[in-house]
PDB file of C-alpha atoms in Angstrom:
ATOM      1  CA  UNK A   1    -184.213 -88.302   1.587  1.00 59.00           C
ATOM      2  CA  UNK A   2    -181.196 -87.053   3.732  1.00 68.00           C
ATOM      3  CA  UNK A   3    -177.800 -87.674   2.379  1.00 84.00           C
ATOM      4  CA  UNK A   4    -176.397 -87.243   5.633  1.00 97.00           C
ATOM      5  CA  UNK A   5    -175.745 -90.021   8.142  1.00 97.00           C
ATOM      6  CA  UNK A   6    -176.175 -89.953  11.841  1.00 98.00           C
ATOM      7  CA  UNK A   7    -176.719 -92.545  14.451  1.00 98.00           C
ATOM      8  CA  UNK A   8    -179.586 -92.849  15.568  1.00 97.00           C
ATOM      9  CA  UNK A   9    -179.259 -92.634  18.849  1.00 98.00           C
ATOM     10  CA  UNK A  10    -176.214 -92.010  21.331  1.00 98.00           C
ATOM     11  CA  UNK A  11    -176.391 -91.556  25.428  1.00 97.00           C
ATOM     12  CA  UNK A  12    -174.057 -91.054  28.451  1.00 97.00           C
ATOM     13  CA  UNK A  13    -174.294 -90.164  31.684  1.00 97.00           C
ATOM     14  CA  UNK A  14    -173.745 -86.924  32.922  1.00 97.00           C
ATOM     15  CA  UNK A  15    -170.505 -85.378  33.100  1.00 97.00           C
ATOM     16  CA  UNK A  16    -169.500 -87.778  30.547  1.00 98.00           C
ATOM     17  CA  UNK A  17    -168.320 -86.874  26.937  1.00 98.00           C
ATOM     18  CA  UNK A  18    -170.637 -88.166  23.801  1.00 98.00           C
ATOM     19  CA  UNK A  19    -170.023 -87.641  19.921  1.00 98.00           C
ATOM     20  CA  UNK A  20    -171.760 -87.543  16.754  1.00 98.00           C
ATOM     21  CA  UNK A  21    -171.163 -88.526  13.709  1.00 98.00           C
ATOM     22  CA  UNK A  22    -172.226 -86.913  10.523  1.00 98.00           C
ATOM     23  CA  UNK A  23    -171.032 -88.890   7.306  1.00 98.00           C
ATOM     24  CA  UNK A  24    -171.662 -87.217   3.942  1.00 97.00           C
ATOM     25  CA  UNK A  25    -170.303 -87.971   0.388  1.00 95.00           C
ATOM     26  CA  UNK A  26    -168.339 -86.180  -2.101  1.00 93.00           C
ATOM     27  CA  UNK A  27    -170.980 -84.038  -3.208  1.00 93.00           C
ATOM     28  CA  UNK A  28    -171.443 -82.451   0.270  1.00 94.00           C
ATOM     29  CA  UNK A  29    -169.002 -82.463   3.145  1.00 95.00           C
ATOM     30  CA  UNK A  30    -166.102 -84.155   0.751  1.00 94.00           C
ATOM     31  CA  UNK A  31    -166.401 -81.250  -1.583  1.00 93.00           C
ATOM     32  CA  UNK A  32    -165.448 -78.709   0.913  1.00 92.00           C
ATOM     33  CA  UNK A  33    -168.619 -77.554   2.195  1.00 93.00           C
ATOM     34  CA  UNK A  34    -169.157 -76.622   5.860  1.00 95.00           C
ATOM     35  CA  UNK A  35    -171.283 -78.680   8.315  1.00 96.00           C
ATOM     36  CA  UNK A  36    -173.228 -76.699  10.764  1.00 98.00           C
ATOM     37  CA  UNK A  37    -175.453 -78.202  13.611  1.00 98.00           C
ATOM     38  CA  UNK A  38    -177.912 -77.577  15.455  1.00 98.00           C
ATOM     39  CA  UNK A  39    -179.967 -79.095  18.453  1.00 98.00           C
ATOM     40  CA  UNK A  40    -183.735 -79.435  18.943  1.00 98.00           C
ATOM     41  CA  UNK A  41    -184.927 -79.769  22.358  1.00 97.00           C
ATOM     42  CA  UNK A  42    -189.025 -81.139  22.838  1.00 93.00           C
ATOM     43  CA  UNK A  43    -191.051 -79.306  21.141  1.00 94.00           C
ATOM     44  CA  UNK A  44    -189.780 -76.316  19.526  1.00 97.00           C
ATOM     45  CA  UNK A  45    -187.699 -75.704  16.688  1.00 98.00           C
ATOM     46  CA  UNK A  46    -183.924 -76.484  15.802  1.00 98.00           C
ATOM     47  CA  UNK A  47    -181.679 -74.211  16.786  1.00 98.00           C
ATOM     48  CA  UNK A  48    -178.245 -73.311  15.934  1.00 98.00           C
ATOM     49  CA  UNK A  49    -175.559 -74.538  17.962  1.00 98.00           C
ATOM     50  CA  UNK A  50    -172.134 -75.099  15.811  1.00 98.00           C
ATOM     51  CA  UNK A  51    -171.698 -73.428  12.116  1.00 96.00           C
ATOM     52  CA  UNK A  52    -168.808 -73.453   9.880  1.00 94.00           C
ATOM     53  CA  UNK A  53    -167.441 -77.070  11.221  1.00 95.00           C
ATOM     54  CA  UNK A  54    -166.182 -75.327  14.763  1.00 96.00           C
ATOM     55  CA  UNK A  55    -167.877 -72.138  15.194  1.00 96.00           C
ATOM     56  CA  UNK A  56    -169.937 -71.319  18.251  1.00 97.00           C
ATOM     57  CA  UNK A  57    -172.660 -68.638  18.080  1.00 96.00           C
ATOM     58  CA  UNK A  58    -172.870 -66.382  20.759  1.00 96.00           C
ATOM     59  CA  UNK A  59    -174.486 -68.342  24.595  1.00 96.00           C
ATOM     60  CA  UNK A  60    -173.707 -71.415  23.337  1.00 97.00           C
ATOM     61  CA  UNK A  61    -171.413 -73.202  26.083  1.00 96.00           C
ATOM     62  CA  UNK A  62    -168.038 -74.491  24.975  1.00 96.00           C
ATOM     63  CA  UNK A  63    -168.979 -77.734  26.030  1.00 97.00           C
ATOM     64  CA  UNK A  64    -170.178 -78.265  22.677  1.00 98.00           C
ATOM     65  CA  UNK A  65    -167.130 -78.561  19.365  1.00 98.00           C
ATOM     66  CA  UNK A  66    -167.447 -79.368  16.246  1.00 98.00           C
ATOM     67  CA  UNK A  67    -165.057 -81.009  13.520  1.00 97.00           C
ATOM     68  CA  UNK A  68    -164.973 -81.825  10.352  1.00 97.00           C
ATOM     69  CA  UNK A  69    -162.650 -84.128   8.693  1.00 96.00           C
ATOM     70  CA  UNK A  70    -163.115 -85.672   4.726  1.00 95.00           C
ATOM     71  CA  UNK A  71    -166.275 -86.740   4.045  1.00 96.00           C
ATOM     72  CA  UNK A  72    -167.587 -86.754   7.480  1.00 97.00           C
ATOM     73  CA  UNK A  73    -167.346 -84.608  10.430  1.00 98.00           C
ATOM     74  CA  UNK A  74    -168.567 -84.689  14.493  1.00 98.00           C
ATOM     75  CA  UNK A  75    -170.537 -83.024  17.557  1.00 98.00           C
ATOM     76  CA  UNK A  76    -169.330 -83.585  20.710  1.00 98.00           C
ATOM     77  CA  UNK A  77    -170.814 -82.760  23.744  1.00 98.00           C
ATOM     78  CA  UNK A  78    -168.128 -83.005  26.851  1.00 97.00           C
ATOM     79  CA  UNK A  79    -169.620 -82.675  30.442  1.00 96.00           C
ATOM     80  CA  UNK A  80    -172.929 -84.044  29.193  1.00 97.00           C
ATOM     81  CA  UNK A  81    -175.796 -82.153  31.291  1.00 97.00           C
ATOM     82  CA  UNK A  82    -179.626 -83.410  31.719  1.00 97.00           C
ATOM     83  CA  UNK A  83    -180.389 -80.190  29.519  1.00 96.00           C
ATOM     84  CA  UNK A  84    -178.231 -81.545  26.488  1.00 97.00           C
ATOM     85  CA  UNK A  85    -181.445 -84.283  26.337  1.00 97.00           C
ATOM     86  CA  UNK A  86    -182.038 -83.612  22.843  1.00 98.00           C
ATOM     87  CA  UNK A  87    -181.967 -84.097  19.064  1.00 98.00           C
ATOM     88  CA  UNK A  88    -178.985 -83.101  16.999  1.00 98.00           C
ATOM     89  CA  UNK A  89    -178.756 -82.609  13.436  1.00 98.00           C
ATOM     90  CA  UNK A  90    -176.175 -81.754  10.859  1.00 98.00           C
ATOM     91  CA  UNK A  91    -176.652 -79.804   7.962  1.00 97.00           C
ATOM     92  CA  UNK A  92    -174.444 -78.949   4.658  1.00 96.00           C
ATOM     93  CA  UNK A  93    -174.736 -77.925   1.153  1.00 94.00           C
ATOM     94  CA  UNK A  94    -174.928 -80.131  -1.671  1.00 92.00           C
ATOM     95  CA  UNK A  95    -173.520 -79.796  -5.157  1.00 90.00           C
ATOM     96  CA  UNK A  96    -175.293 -82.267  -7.056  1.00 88.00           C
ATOM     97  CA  UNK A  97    -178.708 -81.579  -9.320  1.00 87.00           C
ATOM     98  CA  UNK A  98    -178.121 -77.602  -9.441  1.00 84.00           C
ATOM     99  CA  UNK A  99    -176.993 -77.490  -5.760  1.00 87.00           C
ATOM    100  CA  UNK A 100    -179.300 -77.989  -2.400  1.00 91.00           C
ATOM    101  CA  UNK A 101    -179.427 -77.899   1.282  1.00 94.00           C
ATOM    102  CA  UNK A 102    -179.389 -81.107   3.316  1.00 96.00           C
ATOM    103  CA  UNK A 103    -179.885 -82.038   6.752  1.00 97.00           C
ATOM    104  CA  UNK A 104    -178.953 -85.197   8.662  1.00 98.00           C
ATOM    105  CA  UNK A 105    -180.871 -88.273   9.696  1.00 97.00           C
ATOM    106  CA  UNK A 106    -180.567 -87.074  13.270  1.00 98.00           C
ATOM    107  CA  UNK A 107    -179.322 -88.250  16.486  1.00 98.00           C
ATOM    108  CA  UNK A 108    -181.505 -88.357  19.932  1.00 98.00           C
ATOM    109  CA  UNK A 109    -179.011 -87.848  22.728  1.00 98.00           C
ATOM    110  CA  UNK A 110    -180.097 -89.235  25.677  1.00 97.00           C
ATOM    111  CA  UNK A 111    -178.710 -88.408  29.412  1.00 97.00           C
ATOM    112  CA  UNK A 112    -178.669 -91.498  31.602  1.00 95.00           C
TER     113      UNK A 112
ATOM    114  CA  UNK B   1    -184.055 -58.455  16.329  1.00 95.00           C
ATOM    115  CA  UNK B   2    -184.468 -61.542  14.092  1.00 97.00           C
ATOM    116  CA  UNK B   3    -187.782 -62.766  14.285  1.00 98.00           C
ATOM    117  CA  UNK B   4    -189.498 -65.076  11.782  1.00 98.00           C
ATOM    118  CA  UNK B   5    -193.323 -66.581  12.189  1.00 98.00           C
ATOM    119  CA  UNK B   6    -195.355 -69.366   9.448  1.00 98.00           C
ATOM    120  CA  UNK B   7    -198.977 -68.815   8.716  1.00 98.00           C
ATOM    121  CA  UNK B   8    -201.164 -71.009   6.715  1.00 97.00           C
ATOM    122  CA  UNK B   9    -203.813 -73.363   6.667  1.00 98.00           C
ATOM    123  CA  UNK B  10    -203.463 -76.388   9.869  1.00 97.00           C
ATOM    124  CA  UNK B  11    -205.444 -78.719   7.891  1.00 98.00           C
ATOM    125  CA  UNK B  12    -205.154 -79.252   3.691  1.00 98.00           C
ATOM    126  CA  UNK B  13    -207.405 -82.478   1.548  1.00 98.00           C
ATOM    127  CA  UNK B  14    -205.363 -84.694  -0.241  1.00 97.00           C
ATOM    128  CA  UNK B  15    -204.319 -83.290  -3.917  1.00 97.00           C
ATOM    129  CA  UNK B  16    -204.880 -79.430  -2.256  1.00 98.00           C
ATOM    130  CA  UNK B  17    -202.552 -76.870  -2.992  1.00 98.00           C
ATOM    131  CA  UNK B  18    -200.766 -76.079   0.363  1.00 98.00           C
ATOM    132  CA  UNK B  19    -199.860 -71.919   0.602  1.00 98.00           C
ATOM    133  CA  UNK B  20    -197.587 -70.920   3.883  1.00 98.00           C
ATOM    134  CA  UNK B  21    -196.146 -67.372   4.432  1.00 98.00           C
ATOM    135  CA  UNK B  22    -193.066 -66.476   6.421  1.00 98.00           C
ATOM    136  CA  UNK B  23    -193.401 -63.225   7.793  1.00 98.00           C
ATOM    137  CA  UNK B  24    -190.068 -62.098   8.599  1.00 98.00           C
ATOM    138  CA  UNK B  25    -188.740 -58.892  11.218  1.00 97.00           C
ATOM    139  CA  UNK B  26    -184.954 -57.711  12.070  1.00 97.00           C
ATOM    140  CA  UNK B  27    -183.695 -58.116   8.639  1.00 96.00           C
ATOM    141  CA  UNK B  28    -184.067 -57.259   4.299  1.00 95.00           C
ATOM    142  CA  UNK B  29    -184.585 -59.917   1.858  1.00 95.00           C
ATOM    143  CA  UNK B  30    -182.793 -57.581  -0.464  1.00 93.00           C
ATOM    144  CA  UNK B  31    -179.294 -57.493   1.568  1.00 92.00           C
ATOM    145  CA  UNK B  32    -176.640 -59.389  -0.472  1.00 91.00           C
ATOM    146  CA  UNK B  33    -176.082 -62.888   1.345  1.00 91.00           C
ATOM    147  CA  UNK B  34    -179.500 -63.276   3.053  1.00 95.00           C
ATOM    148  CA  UNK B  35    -181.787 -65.843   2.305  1.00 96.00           C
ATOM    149  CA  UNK B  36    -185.033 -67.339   3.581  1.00 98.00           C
ATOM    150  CA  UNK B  37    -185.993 -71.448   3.342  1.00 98.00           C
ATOM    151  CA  UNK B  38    -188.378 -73.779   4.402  1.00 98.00           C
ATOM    152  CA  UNK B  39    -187.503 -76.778   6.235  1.00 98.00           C
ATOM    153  CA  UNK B  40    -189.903 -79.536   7.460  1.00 98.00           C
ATOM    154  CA  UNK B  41    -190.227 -81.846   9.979  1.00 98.00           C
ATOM    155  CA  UNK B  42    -192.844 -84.847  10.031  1.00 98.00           C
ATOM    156  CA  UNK B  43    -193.622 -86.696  13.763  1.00 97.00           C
ATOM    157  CA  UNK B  44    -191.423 -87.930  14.898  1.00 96.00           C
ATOM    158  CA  UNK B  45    -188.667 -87.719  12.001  1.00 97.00           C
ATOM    159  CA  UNK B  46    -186.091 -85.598  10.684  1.00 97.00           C
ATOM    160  CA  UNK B  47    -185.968 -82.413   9.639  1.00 98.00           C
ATOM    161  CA  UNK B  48    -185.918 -82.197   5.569  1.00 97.00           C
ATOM    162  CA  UNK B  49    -184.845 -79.325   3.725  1.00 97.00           C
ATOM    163  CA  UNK B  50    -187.731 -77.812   1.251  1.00 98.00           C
ATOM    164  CA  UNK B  51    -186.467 -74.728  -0.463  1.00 98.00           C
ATOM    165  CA  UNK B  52    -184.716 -71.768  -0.203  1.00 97.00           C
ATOM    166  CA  UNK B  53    -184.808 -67.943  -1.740  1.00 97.00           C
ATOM    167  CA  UNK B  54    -181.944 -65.648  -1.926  1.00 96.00           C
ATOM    168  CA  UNK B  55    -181.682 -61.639  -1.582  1.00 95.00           C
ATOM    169  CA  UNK B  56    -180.701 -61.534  -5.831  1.00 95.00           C
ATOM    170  CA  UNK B  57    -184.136 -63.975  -6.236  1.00 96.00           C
ATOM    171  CA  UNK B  58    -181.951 -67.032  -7.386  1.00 95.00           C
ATOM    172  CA  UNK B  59    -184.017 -70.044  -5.695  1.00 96.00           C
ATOM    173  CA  UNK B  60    -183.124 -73.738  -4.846  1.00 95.00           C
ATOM    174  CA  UNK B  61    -185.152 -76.654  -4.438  1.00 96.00           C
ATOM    175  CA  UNK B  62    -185.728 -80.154  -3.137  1.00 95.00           C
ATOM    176  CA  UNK B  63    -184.649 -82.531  -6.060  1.00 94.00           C
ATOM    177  CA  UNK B  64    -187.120 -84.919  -4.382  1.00 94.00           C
ATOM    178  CA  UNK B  65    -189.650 -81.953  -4.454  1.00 97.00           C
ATOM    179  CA  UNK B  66    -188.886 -79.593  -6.954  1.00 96.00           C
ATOM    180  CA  UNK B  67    -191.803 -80.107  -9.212  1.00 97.00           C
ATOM    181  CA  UNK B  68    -194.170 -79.609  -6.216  1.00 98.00           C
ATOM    182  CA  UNK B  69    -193.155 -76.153  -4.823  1.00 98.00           C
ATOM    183  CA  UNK B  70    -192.456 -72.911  -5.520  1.00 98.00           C
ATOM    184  CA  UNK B  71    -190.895 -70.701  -3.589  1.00 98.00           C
ATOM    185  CA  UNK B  72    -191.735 -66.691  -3.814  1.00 98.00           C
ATOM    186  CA  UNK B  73    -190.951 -63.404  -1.881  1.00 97.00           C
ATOM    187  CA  UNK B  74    -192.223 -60.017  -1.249  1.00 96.00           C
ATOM    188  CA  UNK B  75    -189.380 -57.583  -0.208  1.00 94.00           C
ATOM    189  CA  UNK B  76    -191.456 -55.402   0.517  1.00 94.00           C
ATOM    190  CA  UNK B  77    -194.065 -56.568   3.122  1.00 96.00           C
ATOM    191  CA  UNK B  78    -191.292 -59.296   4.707  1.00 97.00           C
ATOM    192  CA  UNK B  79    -192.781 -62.039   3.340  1.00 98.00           C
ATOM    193  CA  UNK B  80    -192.088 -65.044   1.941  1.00 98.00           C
ATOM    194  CA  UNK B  81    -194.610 -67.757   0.377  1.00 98.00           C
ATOM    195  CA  UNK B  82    -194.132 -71.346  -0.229  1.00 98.00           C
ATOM    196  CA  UNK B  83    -196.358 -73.262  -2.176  1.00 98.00           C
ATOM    197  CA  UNK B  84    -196.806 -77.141  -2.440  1.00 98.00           C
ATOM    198  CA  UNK B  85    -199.495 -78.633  -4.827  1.00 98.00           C
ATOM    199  CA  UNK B  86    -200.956 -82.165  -5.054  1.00 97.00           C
ATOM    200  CA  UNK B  87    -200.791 -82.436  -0.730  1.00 98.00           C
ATOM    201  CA  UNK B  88    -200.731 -85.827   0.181  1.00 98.00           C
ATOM    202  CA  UNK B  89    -201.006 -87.575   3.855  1.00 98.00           C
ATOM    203  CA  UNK B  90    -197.129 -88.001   3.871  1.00 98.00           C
ATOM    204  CA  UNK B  91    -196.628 -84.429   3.597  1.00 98.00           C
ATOM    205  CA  UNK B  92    -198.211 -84.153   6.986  1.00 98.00           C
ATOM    206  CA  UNK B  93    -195.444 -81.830   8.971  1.00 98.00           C
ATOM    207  CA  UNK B  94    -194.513 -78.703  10.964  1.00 98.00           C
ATOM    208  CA  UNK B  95    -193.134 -76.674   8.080  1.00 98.00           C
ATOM    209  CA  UNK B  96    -190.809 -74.263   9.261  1.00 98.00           C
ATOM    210  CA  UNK B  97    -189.406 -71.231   7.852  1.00 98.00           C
ATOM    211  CA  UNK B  98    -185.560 -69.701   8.852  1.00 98.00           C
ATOM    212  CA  UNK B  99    -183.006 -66.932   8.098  1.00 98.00           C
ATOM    213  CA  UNK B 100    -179.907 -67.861   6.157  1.00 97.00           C
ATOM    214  CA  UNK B 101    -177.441 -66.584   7.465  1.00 94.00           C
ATOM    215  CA  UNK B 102    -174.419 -66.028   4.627  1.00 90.00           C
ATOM    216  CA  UNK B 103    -170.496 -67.008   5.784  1.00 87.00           C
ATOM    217  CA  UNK B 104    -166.948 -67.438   4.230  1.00 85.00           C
ATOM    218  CA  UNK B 105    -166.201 -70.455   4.982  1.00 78.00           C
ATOM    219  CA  UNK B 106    -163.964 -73.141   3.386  1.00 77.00           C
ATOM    220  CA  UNK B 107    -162.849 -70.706   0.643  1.00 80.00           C
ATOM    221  CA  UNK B 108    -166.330 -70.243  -0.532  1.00 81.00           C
ATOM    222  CA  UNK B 109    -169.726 -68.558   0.188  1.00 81.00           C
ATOM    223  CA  UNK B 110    -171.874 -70.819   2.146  1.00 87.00           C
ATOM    224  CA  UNK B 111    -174.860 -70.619   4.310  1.00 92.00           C
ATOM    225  CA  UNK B 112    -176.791 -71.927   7.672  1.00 96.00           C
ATOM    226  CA  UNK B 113    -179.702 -70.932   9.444  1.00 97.00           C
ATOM    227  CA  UNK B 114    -179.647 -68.946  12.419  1.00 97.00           C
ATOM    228  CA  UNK B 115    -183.008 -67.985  13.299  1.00 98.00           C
ATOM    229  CA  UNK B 116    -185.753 -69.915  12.440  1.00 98.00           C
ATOM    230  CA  UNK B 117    -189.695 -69.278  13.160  1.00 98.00           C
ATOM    231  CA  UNK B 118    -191.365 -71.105  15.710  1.00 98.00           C
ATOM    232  CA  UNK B 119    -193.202 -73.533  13.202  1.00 98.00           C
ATOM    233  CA  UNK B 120    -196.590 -74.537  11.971  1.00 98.00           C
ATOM    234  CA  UNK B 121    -198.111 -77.576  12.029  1.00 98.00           C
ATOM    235  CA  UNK B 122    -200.207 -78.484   8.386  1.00 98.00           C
ATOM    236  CA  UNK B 123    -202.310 -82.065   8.365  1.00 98.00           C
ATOM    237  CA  UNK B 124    -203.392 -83.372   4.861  1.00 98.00           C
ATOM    238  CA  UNK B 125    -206.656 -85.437   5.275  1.00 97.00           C
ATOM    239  CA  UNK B 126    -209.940 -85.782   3.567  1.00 95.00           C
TER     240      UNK B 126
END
């Protein structure tokens, strides 16, 4: 049920730069909320790596920026390591039906 | 230290009602802003957003879901319990729970999650 759009899938090799897209409506992202994202490696649980649209939380590396732009907004990932091997995932608020949180469809980076 | 951690049942029957506690460290569920929600993931899929309890008790629900859970805390032990009833085999998941962390952002009040626990896997079968 996400009302969030992401590719699928994206890849690059290393040192290259990748982005994601996150396209939302104008309930969400169009309505001025913030997108935050966050990145789940193998096996354990999401964590935070970009809130407020461009914000990076403390030991996150600047390689990763965030932007948000309309109805959509991005990831992207410059100087793509083998440890950015992962799944991505954007999140918002929604205003519709007494207001909710909503997550993206997800995107599995892959390093080549 | 934020620290959160799910307990529960592993395995629920189909039409069971499914009970998981978050039991929460490093923060109060009665500090204005803070909230604590329940996010699932199925294998191999995306994460989906379940529910969600603020500090002032004001809660928010699935629309997909909302006549299947409730969503409850206790302040006082660091708890938080999430209930779904009428389990089915779809709802097969690691349901995790996570800190919302409250922002200005955008010229409003908004939220994320910045500490979630480390998950808990539930399996509905007969």
């Amino acid at each position: 049920q996400s009302v969030l759009t992401q590719p699928p899938s994206v890849s690059g090799a290393p040192g290259q730069r990748v982005t994601i897209s996150c396209t939302g409506s104008s309930s969400n992202i169009g309505a001025g909320y913030d997108v935050h994202w966050y990145q789940q490696l193998p096996g354990t649980a999401p964590k935070l790596l970009i809130y407020g649209n461009s914000n990076r939380p403390s030991g996150v590396p600047d390689r990763f920026s965030g932007s948000k732009s309309g109805t959509s907004a991005s990831l992207a990932i410059t100087g793509l390591q083998a440890e950015d091997e992962a799944d991505y995932y954007c999140q918002s608020y929604d205003s519709s039906l007494s207001g909710h949180y909503v997550f993206g469809t997800g995107t599995k980076v892959t390093v080549l | 230290q934020i620290t959160l951690k799910e307990s529960g049942p592993t395995l629920v029957k189909p039409t069971q009602t499914l009970t998981l506690t978050c039991t929460f460290s490093g923060f109060s569920l009665s500090t204005s802003g803070v909230g604590v929600g329940w996010i699932r993931q199925p294998p191999g899929k995306a994460l989906e957003w379940l529910a969600l309890i603020y500090w002032d008790d004001d809660k928010r629900y699935s629309p997909s879901l909302k006549s299947r859970l409730t969503i409850t805390k206790d302040t006082s032990k660091n708890q938080v319990v999430l209930t779904m009833t009428n389990m089915d085999p779809v709802d097969t998941a690691t349901y995790y729970c996570a800190h919302r962390r409250s922002f200005y952002g955008s010229g409003s009040y908004q939220g994320y999650f910045d500490y979630w626990g480390q998950g808990t896997l539930v399996t509905v079968s007969s």
